[in-house]
Amino acid sequence: QQQVKQSPQSLIVQKGGISIINCAYENTAFDYFPWYQQFPGKGPALLIAIRPDVSEKKEGRFTISFNKSAKQFSLHIMDSQPGDSATYFCAASAPFSGGYNKLIFGAGTRLAVHP
Amino acid sequence: NAGVTQTPKFQVLKTGQSMTLQCAQDMNHNSMYWYRQDPGMGLRLIYYSASEGTTDKGEVPNGYNVSRLNKREFSLRLESAAPSQTSVYFCASRTGTSYNSPLHFGNGTRLTVT
């Protein structure tokens, strides 16, 4: 119920290509879906996020597509660049006890963009 | 701005030893968190502090204790380290606890328990 399943584990894309990372969830109480980007040796940082009342959100080359009925969401990176090489985590937020919103992370996808 | 600072960056412990991981943030954030990151398992919440003076268990609290020393500092203690606690530990903070308040992470502490 609390899991967020992320695929693939790793992804290799050529420069200029499209990177696609998928996530799925079961818990319908999830109400916010952020993506975090992590470079080697660094902590994750918020990249982009979406609420379930919209089907798509775009920020520059990064787009989240959201399918509420299928309980799936995905990150698309257009015109992928070597600088995009990082680990990407999807996450889902749900109300928890004491007013705290709990964030559940997927297992992560290691993206390598080859020149 | 330093953001979230974690010390130490690396640590090797022997089974049964104890240690404290330190975390400080200079963003005046109310809530702070400790996560562990293991290959293939993403980030799992160990403990969190929604505000100064409060702490609560997360998903994987066993073997750990925390102290919210003041608004800036949140430490994680391993009383008797075990090999299963080998991991990368991340401290994070955010302004509040609402759904759209982004987490700000430190750069992690890589802990090896032999």
CSV table of C-alpha atoms in Angstrom, one decimal:
chain,number,residue,atom,x,y,z
A,1,GLN,CA,0.0,0.0,0.0
A,2,GLN,CA,2.8,2.4,0.9
A,3,GLN,CA,5.2,1.4,-1.9
A,4,VAL,CA,6.2,3.4,-4.9
A,5,LYS,CA,7.6,1.1,-7.6
A,6,GLN,CA,10.1,2.7,-10.0
A,7,SER,CA,11.6,1.3,-13.2
A,8,PRO,CA,14.0,0.9,-14.8
A,9,GLN,CA,16.8,0.5,-12.3
A,10,SER,CA,19.3,1.9,-14.8
A,11,LEU,CA,19.0,3.6,-18.2
A,12,ILE,CA,21.5,4.5,-20.9
A,13,VAL,CA,20.5,7.1,-23.4
A,14,GLN,CA,22.4,8.8,-26.2
A,15,LYS,CA,22.9,12.5,-26.1
A,16,GLY,CA,19.8,14.2,-27.6
A,17,GLY,CA,17.5,11.3,-26.9
A,18,ILE,CA,14.5,11.0,-24.6
A,19,SER,CA,14.9,9.5,-21.2
A,20,ILE,CA,11.8,8.0,-19.6
A,21,ILE,CA,11.4,6.8,-16.1
A,22,ASN,CA,8.2,5.2,-14.8
A,23,CYS,CA,6.7,4.9,-11.3
A,24,ALA,CA,3.5,3.2,-10.1
A,25,TYR,CA,1.7,3.4,-6.8
A,26,GLU,CA,-1.2,1.7,-5.0
A,27,ASN,CA,-2.2,4.1,-2.2
A,28,THR,CA,-4.9,6.4,-3.4
A,29,ALA,CA,-4.2,8.7,-0.5
A,30,PHE,CA,-1.0,9.9,-2.2
A,31,ASP,CA,-1.6,13.5,-3.2
A,32,TYR,CA,1.7,14.9,-4.4
A,33,PHE,CA,4.3,13.4,-6.6
A,34,PRO,CA,7.8,15.0,-6.7
A,35,TRP,CA,10.9,13.8,-8.5
A,36,TYR,CA,14.3,14.2,-7.0
A,37,GLN,CA,17.7,14.3,-8.8
A,38,GLN,CA,20.9,13.1,-7.2
A,39,PHE,CA,24.4,13.6,-8.5
A,40,PRO,CA,27.3,11.4,-7.3
A,41,GLY,CA,28.5,12.4,-3.8
A,42,LYS,CA,25.6,14.8,-3.3
A,43,GLY,CA,22.2,14.7,-1.7
A,44,PRO,CA,19.0,14.5,-3.7
A,45,ALA,CA,17.4,17.8,-4.8
A,46,LEU,CA,13.9,18.5,-5.9
A,47,LEU,CA,13.6,18.6,-9.7
A,48,ILE,CA,9.9,18.8,-10.5
A,49,ALA,CA,6.6,17.9,-8.9
A,50,ILE,CA,2.9,17.4,-9.8
A,51,ARG,CA,-0.4,17.2,-8.1
A,52,PRO,CA,-2.9,14.5,-9.2
A,53,ASP,CA,-5.4,17.1,-10.5
A,54,VAL,CA,-3.3,17.7,-13.6
A,55,SER,CA,-2.1,15.2,-16.2
A,56,GLU,CA,1.1,16.9,-17.2
A,57,LYS,CA,3.7,19.4,-15.9
A,58,LYS,CA,6.6,20.7,-17.9
A,59,GLU,CA,9.6,22.6,-16.8
A,60,GLY,CA,12.2,23.1,-19.5
A,61,ARG,CA,13.3,19.7,-20.8
A,62,PHE,CA,11.7,17.9,-17.9
A,63,THR,CA,8.0,16.7,-18.1
A,64,ILE,CA,6.0,14.7,-15.6
A,65,SER,CA,3.1,12.8,-17.1
A,66,PHE,CA,0.4,11.6,-14.6
A,67,ASN,CA,-2.2,8.9,-15.1
A,68,LYS,CA,-4.5,9.0,-12.1
A,69,SER,CA,-6.7,6.0,-13.2
A,70,ALA,CA,-3.7,3.8,-13.8
A,71,LYS,CA,-1.9,5.1,-10.7
A,72,GLN,CA,1.2,5.7,-12.7
A,73,PHE,CA,3.4,8.7,-13.4
A,74,SER,CA,6.6,9.2,-15.4
A,75,LEU,CA,9.4,11.6,-15.9
A,76,HIS,CA,10.5,12.4,-19.5
A,77,ILE,CA,13.8,14.2,-20.1
A,78,MET,CA,13.8,15.6,-23.6
A,79,ASP,CA,17.1,16.2,-25.5
A,80,SER,CA,19.0,14.4,-22.8
A,81,GLN,CA,22.5,15.8,-22.1
A,82,PRO,CA,25.5,14.2,-20.4
A,83,GLY,CA,24.9,16.7,-17.5
A,84,ASP,CA,21.6,15.0,-16.9
A,85,SER,CA,23.5,11.8,-15.8
A,86,ALA,CA,22.4,11.2,-12.3
A,87,THR,CA,20.1,9.1,-10.1
A,88,TYR,CA,16.4,10.0,-10.2
A,89,PHE,CA,13.9,9.2,-7.5
A,90,CYS,CA,10.2,9.4,-7.8
A,91,ALA,CA,8.3,9.9,-4.6
A,92,ALA,CA,4.7,10.2,-3.3
A,93,SER,CA,3.4,12.1,-0.4
A,94,ALA,CA,0.5,11.2,1.8
A,95,PRO,CA,-0.9,12.6,5.0
A,96,PHE,CA,0.6,10.9,8.1
A,97,SER,CA,0.1,11.3,11.8
A,98,GLY,CA,0.4,14.7,13.5
A,99,GLY,CA,-0.1,16.7,10.4
A,100,TYR,CA,3.1,15.5,8.8
A,101,ASN,CA,3.1,14.6,5.1
A,102,LYS,CA,5.0,11.4,4.7
A,103,LEU,CA,7.2,11.1,1.6
A,104,ILE,CA,7.7,7.6,0.1
A,105,PHE,CA,10.6,7.2,-2.3
A,106,GLY,CA,11.0,4.8,-5.2
A,107,ALA,CA,14.1,2.7,-5.5
A,108,GLY,CA,15.8,5.1,-7.9
A,109,THR,CA,16.9,5.0,-11.6
A,110,ARG,CA,20.6,5.6,-12.5
A,111,LEU,CA,20.6,7.5,-15.8
A,112,ALA,CA,23.7,7.7,-18.0
A,113,VAL,CA,23.6,10.0,-21.0
A,114,HIS,CA,26.4,9.1,-23.5
A,115,PRO,CA,27.9,11.8,-25.7
B,1,ASN,CA,24.4,29.7,2.5
B,2,ALA,CA,25.7,26.3,3.6
B,3,GLY,CA,22.2,24.7,3.6
B,4,VAL,CA,22.3,21.4,5.3
B,5,THR,CA,25.7,20.3,6.7
B,6,GLN,CA,26.4,16.8,7.8
B,7,THR,CA,29.5,15.5,9.6
B,8,PRO,CA,31.4,13.3,9.2
B,9,LYS,CA,31.5,12.6,5.5
B,10,PHE,CA,32.9,9.0,6.0
B,11,GLN,CA,33.1,6.7,8.9
B,12,VAL,CA,34.1,3.1,9.5
B,13,LEU,CA,32.9,1.4,12.7
B,14,LYS,CA,33.4,-2.0,14.1
B,15,THR,CA,30.4,-4.0,15.2
B,16,GLY,CA,29.2,-2.9,18.6
B,17,GLN,CA,30.8,0.6,18.5
B,18,SER,CA,28.7,3.7,18.9
B,19,MET,CA,28.7,7.0,17.1
B,20,THR,CA,26.7,10.1,16.5
B,21,LEU,CA,26.0,11.6,13.1
B,22,GLN,CA,25.7,15.4,13.2
B,23,CYS,CA,23.4,17.6,11.1
B,24,ALA,CA,22.9,21.3,11.1
B,25,GLN,CA,20.8,23.6,8.8
B,26,ASP,CA,21.0,27.3,8.5
B,27,MET,CA,17.7,27.9,6.6
B,28,ASN,CA,15.5,28.4,9.7
B,29,HIS,CA,13.5,25.2,8.8
B,30,ASN,CA,11.1,23.8,11.3
B,31,SER,CA,11.3,20.1,10.3
B,32,MET,CA,14.3,17.8,10.0
B,33,TYR,CA,14.7,14.2,8.8
B,34,TRP,CA,17.1,11.4,8.8
B,35,TYR,CA,17.1,9.0,5.8
B,36,ARG,CA,19.2,6.0,4.9
B,37,GLN,CA,20.0,5.2,1.2
B,38,ASP,CA,20.7,1.6,0.2
B,39,PRO,CA,21.1,0.3,-3.3
B,40,GLY,CA,17.8,-0.8,-4.8
B,41,MET,CA,15.8,0.5,-1.9
B,42,GLY,CA,15.7,4.2,-2.4
B,43,LEU,CA,15.6,6.5,0.6
B,44,ARG,CA,13.9,5.2,3.8
B,45,LEU,CA,13.0,7.5,6.7
B,46,ILE,CA,14.6,6.6,10.0
B,47,TYR,CA,13.4,9.4,12.3
B,48,TYR,CA,12.0,12.9,11.8
B,49,SER,CA,11.4,16.0,13.9
B,50,ALA,CA,8.4,18.0,12.8
B,51,SER,CA,9.4,20.9,15.0
B,52,GLU,CA,11.9,21.8,17.7
B,53,GLY,CA,11.2,19.6,20.7
B,54,THR,CA,9.5,16.8,18.9
B,55,THR,CA,10.8,13.6,17.4
B,56,ASP,CA,9.0,10.6,15.8
B,57,LYS,CA,9.8,7.3,14.3
B,58,GLY,CA,9.9,6.8,10.6
B,59,GLU,CA,9.9,3.5,8.6
B,60,VAL,CA,13.2,2.0,9.9
B,61,PRO,CA,13.9,3.3,13.4
B,62,ASN,CA,15.3,0.2,15.0
B,63,GLY,CA,18.9,0.6,16.2
B,64,TYR,CA,18.8,4.4,16.1
B,65,ASN,CA,18.1,7.3,18.4
B,66,VAL,CA,17.8,11.0,17.6
B,67,SER,CA,18.1,14.3,19.4
B,68,ARG,CA,16.7,17.6,18.2
B,69,LEU,CA,19.2,19.7,20.0
B,70,ASN,CA,17.7,23.0,18.9
B,71,LYS,CA,16.0,24.4,15.8
B,72,ARG,CA,19.2,24.1,13.7
B,73,GLU,CA,20.6,20.7,14.8
B,74,PHE,CA,19.3,17.1,14.6
B,75,SER,CA,21.7,14.3,15.4
B,76,LEU,CA,21.4,10.5,14.8
B,77,ARG,CA,23.0,8.1,17.2
B,78,LEU,CA,23.9,4.4,16.6
B,79,GLU,CA,24.3,2.9,20.1
B,80,SER,CA,25.7,-0.5,19.0
B,81,ALA,CA,26.5,-0.5,15.3
B,82,ALA,CA,25.7,-3.6,13.2
B,83,PRO,CA,26.8,-4.5,9.7
B,84,SER,CA,23.1,-4.0,8.5
B,85,GLN,CA,23.6,-0.3,9.3
B,86,THR,CA,26.2,0.0,6.6
B,87,SER,CA,24.6,2.7,4.4
B,88,VAL,CA,24.7,6.3,3.3
B,89,TYR,CA,22.8,8.5,5.7
B,90,PHE,CA,21.2,11.7,4.6
B,91,CYS,CA,19.9,14.5,6.8
B,92,ALA,CA,17.2,16.8,5.3
B,93,SER,CA,15.1,19.7,6.3
B,94,ARG,CA,12.2,21.7,5.1
B,95,THR,CA,10.2,24.7,6.0
B,96,GLY,CA,7.1,22.9,7.3
B,97,THR,CA,5.5,19.5,7.0
B,98,SER,CA,3.0,20.3,4.3
B,99,TYR,CA,2.9,18.2,1.1
B,100,ASN,CA,4.5,20.8,-1.2
B,101,SER,CA,7.4,21.8,1.1
B,102,PRO,CA,10.5,20.5,-0.6
B,103,LEU,CA,13.2,18.6,1.2
B,104,HIS,CA,16.7,20.0,1.3
B,105,PHE,CA,19.3,17.3,1.7
B,106,GLY,CA,22.8,17.4,3.0
B,107,ASN,CA,25.6,15.6,1.1
B,108,GLY,CA,25.4,12.5,3.2
B,109,THR,CA,27.6,10.4,5.6
B,110,ARG,CA,28.9,7.1,4.2
B,111,LEU,CA,29.0,4.6,7.1
B,112,THR,CA,30.6,1.2,6.9
B,113,VAL,CA,30.2,-1.2,9.8
B,114,THR,CA,32.7,-4.2,9.8
